[in-house]
Short mmCIF file of C-alpha atoms and ligand atoms in Angstrom, two decimals:
data_model
loop_
_atom_site.label_atom_id
_atom_site.label_comp_id
_atom_site.label_asym_id
_atom_site.label_seq_id
_atom_site.Cartn_x
_atom_site.Cartn_y
_atom_site.Cartn_z
CA MET A 1 -20.34 -75.43 -20.99
CA ILE A 2 -17.71 -72.77 -21.66
CA LEU A 3 -15.12 -71.68 -19.12
CA SER A 4 -14.16 -68.01 -19.58
CA ILE A 5 -11.26 -66.06 -18.12
CA GLU A 6 -10.86 -62.28 -17.72
CA SER A 7 -7.59 -60.62 -16.64
CA SER A 8 -7.31 -57.49 -18.81
CA CYS A 9 -6.76 -55.11 -15.90
CA ASP A 10 -7.10 -55.47 -12.13
CA ASP A 11 -9.90 -58.04 -11.82
CA SER A 12 -9.20 -61.78 -11.85
CA SER A 13 -12.38 -63.53 -12.90
CA ILE A 14 -13.58 -66.91 -14.17
CA ALA A 15 -17.08 -67.92 -15.27
CA ILE A 16 -18.83 -71.02 -16.57
CA THR A 17 -21.72 -70.50 -18.99
CA LYS A 18 -24.14 -73.05 -20.42
CA ILE A 19 -24.12 -73.02 -24.20
CA GLU A 20 -27.73 -74.04 -24.86
CA ASN A 21 -29.44 -71.33 -22.78
CA ASN A 22 -26.71 -68.78 -21.87
CA GLU A 23 -27.17 -69.59 -18.21
CA LEU A 24 -24.41 -68.44 -15.88
CA ILE A 25 -23.52 -71.53 -13.85
CA PHE A 26 -20.49 -70.20 -11.97
CA HIS A 27 -18.91 -66.79 -11.60
CA LYS A 28 -16.21 -65.53 -9.30
CA LYS A 29 -14.17 -62.35 -9.35
CA ILE A 30 -11.33 -61.22 -7.12
CA SER A 31 -10.83 -57.48 -7.39
CA GLN A 32 -7.38 -56.04 -6.74
CA GLU A 33 -8.73 -52.50 -6.26
CA LYS A 34 -7.56 -52.22 -2.66
CA LYS A 35 -4.03 -53.34 -3.57
CA HIS A 36 -3.70 -50.54 -6.16
CA ALA A 37 -5.61 -47.85 -4.25
CA CYS A 38 -2.52 -46.33 -2.60
CA TYR A 39 -0.92 -45.76 -6.03
CA GLY A 40 -3.95 -43.89 -7.41
CA GLY A 41 -4.19 -46.30 -10.37
CA VAL A 42 -3.38 -49.80 -11.53
CA VAL A 43 0.30 -50.87 -11.43
CA PRO A 44 0.62 -53.42 -14.28
CA GLU A 45 3.38 -55.63 -12.85
CA LEU A 46 1.69 -55.84 -9.45
CA ALA A 47 -1.61 -56.69 -11.17
CA SER A 48 0.07 -59.43 -13.18
CA ARG A 49 1.58 -61.05 -10.06
CA LEU A 50 -1.77 -60.92 -8.28
CA HIS A 51 -3.52 -62.60 -11.26
CA ALA A 52 -0.92 -65.39 -11.04
CA ILE A 53 -2.11 -66.04 -7.47
CA ASP A 54 -5.84 -65.34 -7.76
CA LEU A 55 -6.73 -67.05 -11.06
CA PRO A 56 -5.55 -70.54 -9.97
CA ASN A 57 -7.42 -70.08 -6.69
CA ILE A 58 -10.66 -69.36 -8.53
CA LEU A 59 -10.03 -72.22 -10.97
CA GLU A 60 -10.00 -74.64 -8.00
CA ASP A 61 -13.70 -73.85 -7.46
CA THR A 62 -14.60 -74.82 -11.05
CA LYS A 63 -13.42 -78.43 -10.64
CA PRO A 64 -16.96 -79.93 -10.60
CA TYR A 65 -17.54 -78.57 -14.13
CA LEU A 66 -14.21 -79.22 -15.83
CA ASP A 67 -15.23 -82.52 -17.41
CA GLU A 68 -18.23 -80.90 -19.07
CA LEU A 69 -16.34 -78.14 -20.86
CA LYS A 70 -16.83 -77.79 -24.61
CA ALA A 71 -14.50 -74.79 -24.96
CA VAL A 72 -12.42 -72.25 -23.09
CA ALA A 73 -12.51 -68.50 -23.74
CA VAL A 74 -10.13 -65.73 -22.74
CA THR A 75 -9.80 -61.97 -23.17
CA ASN A 76 -6.78 -61.29 -25.41
CA GLN A 77 -7.41 -57.60 -26.24
CA PRO A 78 -7.46 -54.75 -25.34
CA GLY A 79 -5.90 -54.46 -21.91
CA LEU A 80 -2.62 -54.47 -20.08
CA SER A 81 -0.30 -56.86 -21.93
CA VAL A 82 1.29 -58.28 -18.79
CA THR A 83 -2.05 -59.05 -17.16
CA LEU A 84 -3.69 -60.43 -20.33
CA LEU A 85 -0.79 -62.90 -20.54
CA GLU A 86 -1.77 -64.46 -17.21
CA GLY A 87 -5.29 -65.31 -18.39
CA ILE A 88 -4.01 -66.45 -21.79
CA ALA A 89 -1.48 -68.85 -20.21
CA MET A 90 -4.22 -70.46 -18.14
CA ALA A 91 -6.70 -70.70 -21.04
CA LYS A 92 -4.06 -72.15 -23.35
CA THR A 93 -3.12 -74.79 -20.78
CA ILE A 94 -6.76 -75.86 -20.29
CA ALA A 95 -7.42 -75.98 -24.05
CA VAL A 96 -4.33 -78.07 -24.77
CA SER A 97 -4.65 -80.43 -21.81
CA LYS A 98 -8.37 -81.08 -22.33
CA ASN A 99 -8.13 -80.92 -26.12
CA ILE A 100 -11.02 -78.46 -26.44
CA PRO A 101 -11.31 -75.36 -28.69
CA LEU A 102 -10.00 -71.98 -27.56
CA LEU A 103 -11.92 -68.72 -28.17
CA PRO A 104 -10.03 -65.37 -28.13
CA ILE A 105 -12.38 -62.61 -26.91
CA HIS A 106 -12.30 -58.84 -27.38
CA HIS A 107 -12.87 -57.24 -23.97
CA LEU A 108 -15.12 -54.45 -25.29
CA LYS A 109 -17.36 -56.92 -27.11
CA GLY A 110 -17.57 -58.70 -23.77
CA HIS A 111 -18.79 -55.47 -22.15
CA ILE A 112 -21.51 -55.24 -24.79
CA TYR A 113 -22.60 -58.83 -24.11
CA SER A 114 -22.81 -58.10 -20.36
CA LEU A 115 -26.32 -56.99 -21.36
CA PHE A 116 -27.28 -60.53 -22.36
CA ILE A 117 -25.99 -62.71 -19.49
CA GLY A 118 -28.60 -65.45 -19.06
CA GLU A 119 -30.64 -63.90 -21.87
CA LYS A 120 -31.05 -63.79 -25.64
CA GLN A 121 -29.12 -61.15 -27.55
CA ILE A 122 -30.90 -58.06 -28.87
CA LEU A 123 -29.71 -56.93 -32.30
CA PRO A 124 -29.35 -54.40 -33.84
CA LEU A 125 -28.38 -52.21 -30.94
CA LEU A 126 -26.76 -48.82 -30.28
CA VAL A 127 -24.33 -48.91 -27.38
CA LEU A 128 -22.58 -46.25 -25.31
CA LEU A 129 -19.50 -47.88 -23.82
CA ILE A 130 -18.02 -45.93 -20.91
CA SER A 131 -15.18 -47.72 -19.18
CA GLY A 132 -11.78 -46.96 -17.67
CA GLY A 133 -10.15 -47.26 -21.08
CA HIS A 134 -12.82 -46.29 -23.60
CA THR A 135 -15.65 -43.89 -24.40
CA GLN A 136 -17.45 -44.87 -27.58
CA ILE A 137 -20.82 -45.13 -29.24
CA ILE A 138 -21.05 -48.33 -31.26
CA ARG A 139 -23.61 -49.68 -33.72
CA VAL A 140 -23.89 -53.42 -33.09
CA GLU A 141 -25.42 -55.38 -35.95
CA GLY A 142 -23.80 -58.76 -35.42
CA LEU A 143 -21.22 -60.64 -33.45
CA GLU A 144 -18.43 -59.23 -35.56
CA LYS A 145 -20.33 -56.41 -37.21
CA MET A 146 -19.71 -53.53 -34.85
CA THR A 147 -19.14 -49.97 -36.09
CA ILE A 148 -17.71 -47.19 -33.94
CA LEU A 149 -19.85 -44.07 -34.49
CA ALA A 150 -18.10 -41.82 -31.97
CA THR A 151 -15.02 -42.20 -29.84
CA SER A 152 -12.93 -40.15 -27.43
CA ILE A 153 -10.10 -38.19 -28.95
CA ASP A 154 -8.19 -38.27 -25.64
CA ASP A 155 -9.17 -39.61 -22.18
CA SER A 156 -12.07 -41.87 -21.26
CA VAL A 157 -15.01 -41.11 -18.97
CA GLY A 158 -13.86 -43.64 -16.34
CA GLU A 159 -10.33 -42.28 -16.37
CA SER A 160 -11.57 -38.71 -15.88
CA PHE A 161 -13.56 -39.84 -12.81
CA ASP A 162 -10.44 -41.60 -11.49
CA LYS A 163 -8.19 -38.57 -12.10
CA THR A 164 -10.67 -36.14 -10.55
CA ALA A 165 -10.72 -38.32 -7.42
CA LYS A 166 -6.94 -38.61 -7.40
CA MET A 167 -6.50 -34.84 -7.69
CA MET A 168 -8.70 -34.44 -4.61
CA GLY A 169 -6.61 -36.98 -2.70
CA LEU A 170 -9.26 -39.72 -2.91
CA ALA A 171 -8.70 -43.43 -3.57
CA TYR A 172 -8.90 -45.53 -6.76
CA PRO A 173 -11.28 -46.23 -8.45
CA GLY A 174 -12.70 -42.74 -8.31
CA GLY A 175 -15.99 -43.29 -10.13
CA PRO A 176 -18.09 -44.64 -7.26
CA LEU A 177 -16.55 -42.11 -4.81
CA ILE A 178 -17.29 -39.11 -7.04
CA GLU A 179 -20.84 -40.35 -7.63
CA GLN A 180 -21.45 -40.52 -3.86
CA LEU A 181 -19.84 -37.14 -3.10
CA ALA A 182 -21.83 -35.52 -5.91
CA LEU A 183 -25.09 -36.45 -4.16
CA LYS A 184 -24.21 -33.92 -1.43
CA GLY A 185 -22.83 -31.25 -3.78
CA ASP A 186 -24.11 -28.28 -5.78
CA GLU A 187 -23.70 -29.04 -9.47
CA ASN A 188 -23.74 -25.33 -10.30
CA ALA A 189 -20.98 -24.42 -7.85
CA PHE A 190 -18.29 -24.62 -10.55
CA ASP A 191 -18.89 -23.70 -14.16
CA PHE A 192 -16.80 -26.38 -15.84
CA PRO A 193 -16.65 -26.26 -19.66
CA VAL A 194 -18.75 -28.80 -21.53
CA PRO A 195 -16.23 -30.44 -23.88
CA LEU A 196 -16.63 -29.83 -27.64
CA ARG A 197 -19.83 -27.88 -26.95
CA ASN A 198 -19.41 -25.63 -29.96
CA SER A 199 -17.83 -28.24 -32.20
CA LYS A 200 -19.68 -30.13 -34.92
CA LEU A 201 -17.43 -33.11 -34.22
CA ILE A 202 -19.37 -36.19 -33.10
CA ALA A 203 -16.70 -37.33 -30.68
CA PHE A 204 -15.81 -37.19 -27.01
CA SER A 205 -13.04 -35.35 -25.21
CA LEU A 206 -12.31 -35.34 -21.50
CA SER A 207 -8.82 -33.91 -21.13
CA GLY A 208 -9.89 -30.23 -21.14
CA LEU A 209 -12.47 -30.89 -18.44
CA LYS A 210 -9.86 -32.70 -16.37
CA ASN A 211 -7.62 -29.66 -16.64
CA ALA A 212 -10.45 -27.32 -15.59
CA VAL A 213 -11.03 -29.52 -12.53
CA ARG A 214 -7.32 -29.36 -11.73
CA LEU A 215 -7.34 -25.54 -11.88
CA ALA A 216 -10.43 -25.38 -9.63
CA ILE A 217 -8.77 -27.65 -7.06
CA GLU A 218 -5.62 -25.48 -7.15
CA SER A 219 -7.72 -22.33 -6.66
CA LEU A 220 -9.09 -23.91 -3.47
CA GLY A 221 -5.55 -24.45 -2.17
CA GLY A 222 -5.09 -28.03 -3.37
CA ALA A 223 -6.30 -31.40 -2.10
CA ASP A 224 -5.08 -30.81 1.47
CA GLU A 225 -6.82 -27.47 1.93
CA MET A 226 -10.19 -28.42 0.42
CA SER A 227 -13.24 -28.86 2.63
CA GLU A 228 -15.51 -31.86 2.25
CA GLN A 229 -18.17 -29.54 0.81
CA ASN A 230 -15.62 -28.37 -1.81
CA GLN A 231 -15.08 -32.03 -2.78
CA CYS A 232 -18.83 -32.57 -3.08
CA ASP A 233 -19.33 -29.43 -5.17
CA ILE A 234 -16.43 -30.27 -7.51
CA SER A 235 -17.77 -33.82 -7.91
CA ALA A 236 -21.29 -32.64 -8.69
CA SER A 237 -20.16 -29.92 -11.11
CA PHE A 238 -17.77 -32.35 -12.85
CA GLN A 239 -20.52 -34.97 -13.24
CA LYS A 240 -22.86 -32.33 -14.65
CA ALA A 241 -20.30 -31.42 -17.35
CA ILE A 242 -19.84 -35.12 -18.20
CA ARG A 243 -23.62 -35.58 -18.45
CA LEU A 244 -24.09 -32.54 -20.71
CA HIS A 245 -21.21 -33.69 -22.94
CA LEU A 246 -22.38 -37.30 -23.29
CA ILE A 247 -25.99 -36.28 -23.89
CA GLN A 248 -25.16 -33.56 -26.43
CA LYS A 249 -23.12 -35.93 -28.59
CA SER A 250 -25.54 -38.86 -28.12
CA LYS A 251 -28.41 -36.65 -29.36
CA LYS A 252 -26.52 -36.08 -32.61
CA ILE A 253 -26.29 -39.83 -33.10
CA PHE A 254 -29.91 -40.46 -32.06
CA GLU A 255 -31.02 -37.99 -34.73
CA LYS A 256 -29.31 -40.10 -37.42
CA GLU A 257 -29.69 -43.68 -36.19
CA LYS A 258 -33.09 -45.33 -36.41
CA ILE A 259 -32.23 -48.33 -34.22
CA LYS A 260 -34.75 -48.47 -31.34
CA ASP A 261 -32.66 -50.29 -28.73
CA PHE A 262 -29.98 -48.34 -26.90
CA ALA A 263 -27.68 -49.56 -24.12
CA ILE A 264 -25.01 -48.23 -21.77
CA VAL A 265 -22.23 -50.62 -20.74
CA GLY A 266 -18.80 -50.54 -19.06
CA GLY A 267 -17.64 -49.69 -15.54
CA ALA A 268 -18.98 -46.12 -15.57
CA SER A 269 -22.42 -47.32 -16.70
CA ALA A 270 -22.96 -48.23 -13.03
CA ASN A 271 -23.32 -44.47 -12.40
CA LEU A 272 -26.99 -43.85 -11.60
CA TYR A 273 -26.79 -40.12 -12.37
CA ILE A 274 -25.63 -40.91 -15.93
CA ARG A 275 -28.22 -43.71 -16.24
CA GLY A 276 -30.92 -41.21 -15.17
CA ALA A 277 -29.89 -38.77 -17.88
CA TYR A 278 -30.13 -41.50 -20.53
CA GLU A 279 -33.55 -42.62 -19.27
CA GLU A 280 -34.78 -39.09 -20.04
CA LEU A 281 -33.03 -38.97 -23.43
CA CYS A 282 -34.37 -42.36 -24.51
CA LYS A 283 -37.89 -41.32 -23.54
CA GLN A 284 -37.51 -38.18 -25.62
CA TYR A 285 -36.32 -40.13 -28.69
CA GLY A 286 -38.63 -43.15 -28.29
CA LYS A 287 -35.77 -45.56 -27.64
CA THR A 288 -35.65 -48.47 -25.20
CA LEU A 289 -32.80 -48.23 -22.70
CA HIS A 290 -30.93 -51.40 -21.72
CA THR A 291 -28.37 -51.67 -18.94
CA ALA A 292 -26.51 -54.60 -17.40
CA PRO A 293 -27.07 -55.55 -13.75
CA LEU A 294 -24.72 -53.41 -11.61
CA GLU A 295 -22.52 -56.40 -10.71
CA PHE A 296 -21.71 -56.97 -14.41
CA CYS A 297 -20.89 -53.34 -15.36
CA SER A 298 -17.25 -53.50 -14.30
CA ASP A 299 -14.85 -56.14 -15.63
CA ASN A 300 -15.95 -59.74 -15.17
CA ALA A 301 -15.67 -63.13 -16.84
CA ALA A 302 -19.45 -63.65 -17.10
CA MET A 303 -19.65 -61.12 -19.94
CA ILE A 304 -16.68 -62.79 -21.67
CA GLY A 305 -18.49 -66.14 -21.34
CA ARG A 306 -21.72 -64.72 -22.77
CA TYR A 307 -19.95 -63.40 -25.88
CA ALA A 308 -18.05 -66.70 -26.06
CA VAL A 309 -21.31 -68.66 -26.39
CA GLU A 310 -22.10 -66.81 -29.63
CA ALA A 311 -18.47 -67.08 -30.80
CA TYR A 312 -18.58 -70.84 -30.13
CA LYS A 313 -21.67 -71.23 -32.33
CA GLU A 314 -19.82 -69.42 -35.14
CA GLU A 315 -16.67 -71.49 -34.47
CA LEU A 316 -14.44 -68.45 -34.01
CA PHE A 317 -11.67 -70.61 -32.58
CA ILE A 318 -7.92 -70.02 -32.48
CA ASP A 319 -5.08 -72.54 -32.43
CA PRO A 320 -3.97 -72.55 -28.75
CA TYR A 321 -0.34 -72.42 -29.89
CA GLU A 322 -1.09 -69.26 -31.88
CA ILE A 323 -2.92 -67.15 -29.28
CA ASP A 324 -1.22 -64.01 -28.00
CA VAL A 325 -2.09 -60.54 -26.76
CA VAL A 326 -3.35 -58.43 -29.65
CA ARG A 327 -1.42 -55.22 -29.23
CA THR A 328 -2.71 -51.83 -30.31
CA LYS A 329 -0.44 -48.85 -30.95
CA LYS A 330 -1.38 -47.35 -27.59
CA GLN A 331 -0.53 -50.56 -25.79
CA GLN A 332 2.86 -50.64 -27.41
CA ALA A 333 3.41 -47.17 -26.00
CA GLY A 334 2.58 -48.56 -22.58
CA MET A 335 -0.90 -47.06 -22.26
CA LEU A 336 -3.83 -48.83 -20.69
CA LEU A 337 -6.15 -49.48 -23.61
O1 KG4 B 1 -15.19 -51.39 -17.42
P1 KG4 B 1 -14.23 -51.21 -16.30
O2 KG4 B 1 -14.42 -52.08 -15.07
O3 KG4 B 1 -12.76 -51.39 -16.76
C1 KG4 B 1 -12.30 -51.08 -18.05
O4 KG4 B 1 -12.55 -51.88 -18.98
O5 KG4 B 1 -11.70 -50.00 -18.16
O6 KG4 B 1 -14.32 -49.68 -15.89
C2 KG4 B 1 -13.63 -49.16 -14.80
C3 KG4 B 1 -13.93 -47.68 -14.71
C4 KG4 B 1 -13.08 -46.96 -13.66
O7 KG4 B 1 -12.52 -45.82 -14.28
C5 KG4 B 1 -14.10 -46.57 -12.61
O8 KG4 B 1 -13.80 -45.37 -11.91
C6 KG4 B 1 -15.36 -46.42 -13.43
O9 KG4 B 1 -15.31 -47.48 -14.34
N1 KG4 B 1 -16.58 -46.51 -12.59
C7 KG4 B 1 -17.44 -45.49 -12.44
C8 KG4 B 1 -18.42 -45.93 -11.51
N2 KG4 B 1 -18.12 -47.22 -11.15
C9 KG4 B 1 -16.97 -47.55 -11.83
N3 KG4 B 1 -17.47 -44.26 -12.99
C10 KG4 B 1 -18.48 -43.45 -12.62
N4 KG4 B 1 -19.43 -43.78 -11.73
C11 KG4 B 1 -19.45 -45.00 -11.16
N5 KG4 B 1 -20.40 -45.34 -10.29
ZN1 ZN B 2 -13.62 -53.29 -19.01
#
């Protein structure tokens, strides 16, 4: 069995996965969402302190399995440096004290493997990853053979949901709230621009849309003056612009890529409106759509464990005394991912 740890943002999570059949034996996650809600986003230092309390509590529950561990896996990139360090410290301690190999795991690869929890992997695969930190289309041909075909040039889909909610005075995370409000709204009430609509660029951009939403909210007198119907209409119109943008750029990739299997992963892939749009698109292009169960769309250690099973077979180990956070340029500048 492999014990996996995830602490890249505001979820403390540990899983145990069986190596021979990918079965998820144990999984627990403590979400800090409510503790960050009043700040409208994740506060890194607070998140780190909460991981230091929650991870050892979850680890207590894994005691029955600890003697059967063959390896330990931990997310070491990308994410908030101060929260990644909490998971790394725990993983390192387990690896050293039990003298078992340590596997460093890339969080986004974990999201991709959320599709295969308890199942065999499907390769090759085209993946749309929409999370709080990333918006990308990736060609997945192997464990380490992943090519980014399109990426956001500014904000991510998840972040734009969160900011739209914040601008309307709603809590964090905004994605699920906006999705619910949109159900009662008119998606044609506001004519938000579809990002990069007239550009040949196969990329994503969300910052202009975010600004258009801000101006619309201001024109209604700001968050305090808006009616609930205004909130619903903004949510629906915003989601429509996101859908049109994602679909327009995905079509361009579908026209070039012959791979039959397509998947959506990441926190925002829990959005049923977006899933619905991709069901249509996949039908149109003869592709098979794969999605992870809703409980594994947002951050969790089960997906880290599932990727770790494949990494274990390929012996992608790291010396426990060498492991550290892998820092990207953005992280050095203090940004989320
Ligand atoms: O993958 P994730 O848990 O964390 C990162 O790796 O970033 O994604 C979190 C993001 C948040 O921005 C959240 O608002 C968004 O996923 N999200 C949603 C929905 N559920 C979560 N966005 C749109 N619709 C949803 N139903
Ligand atoms: Zn994530």
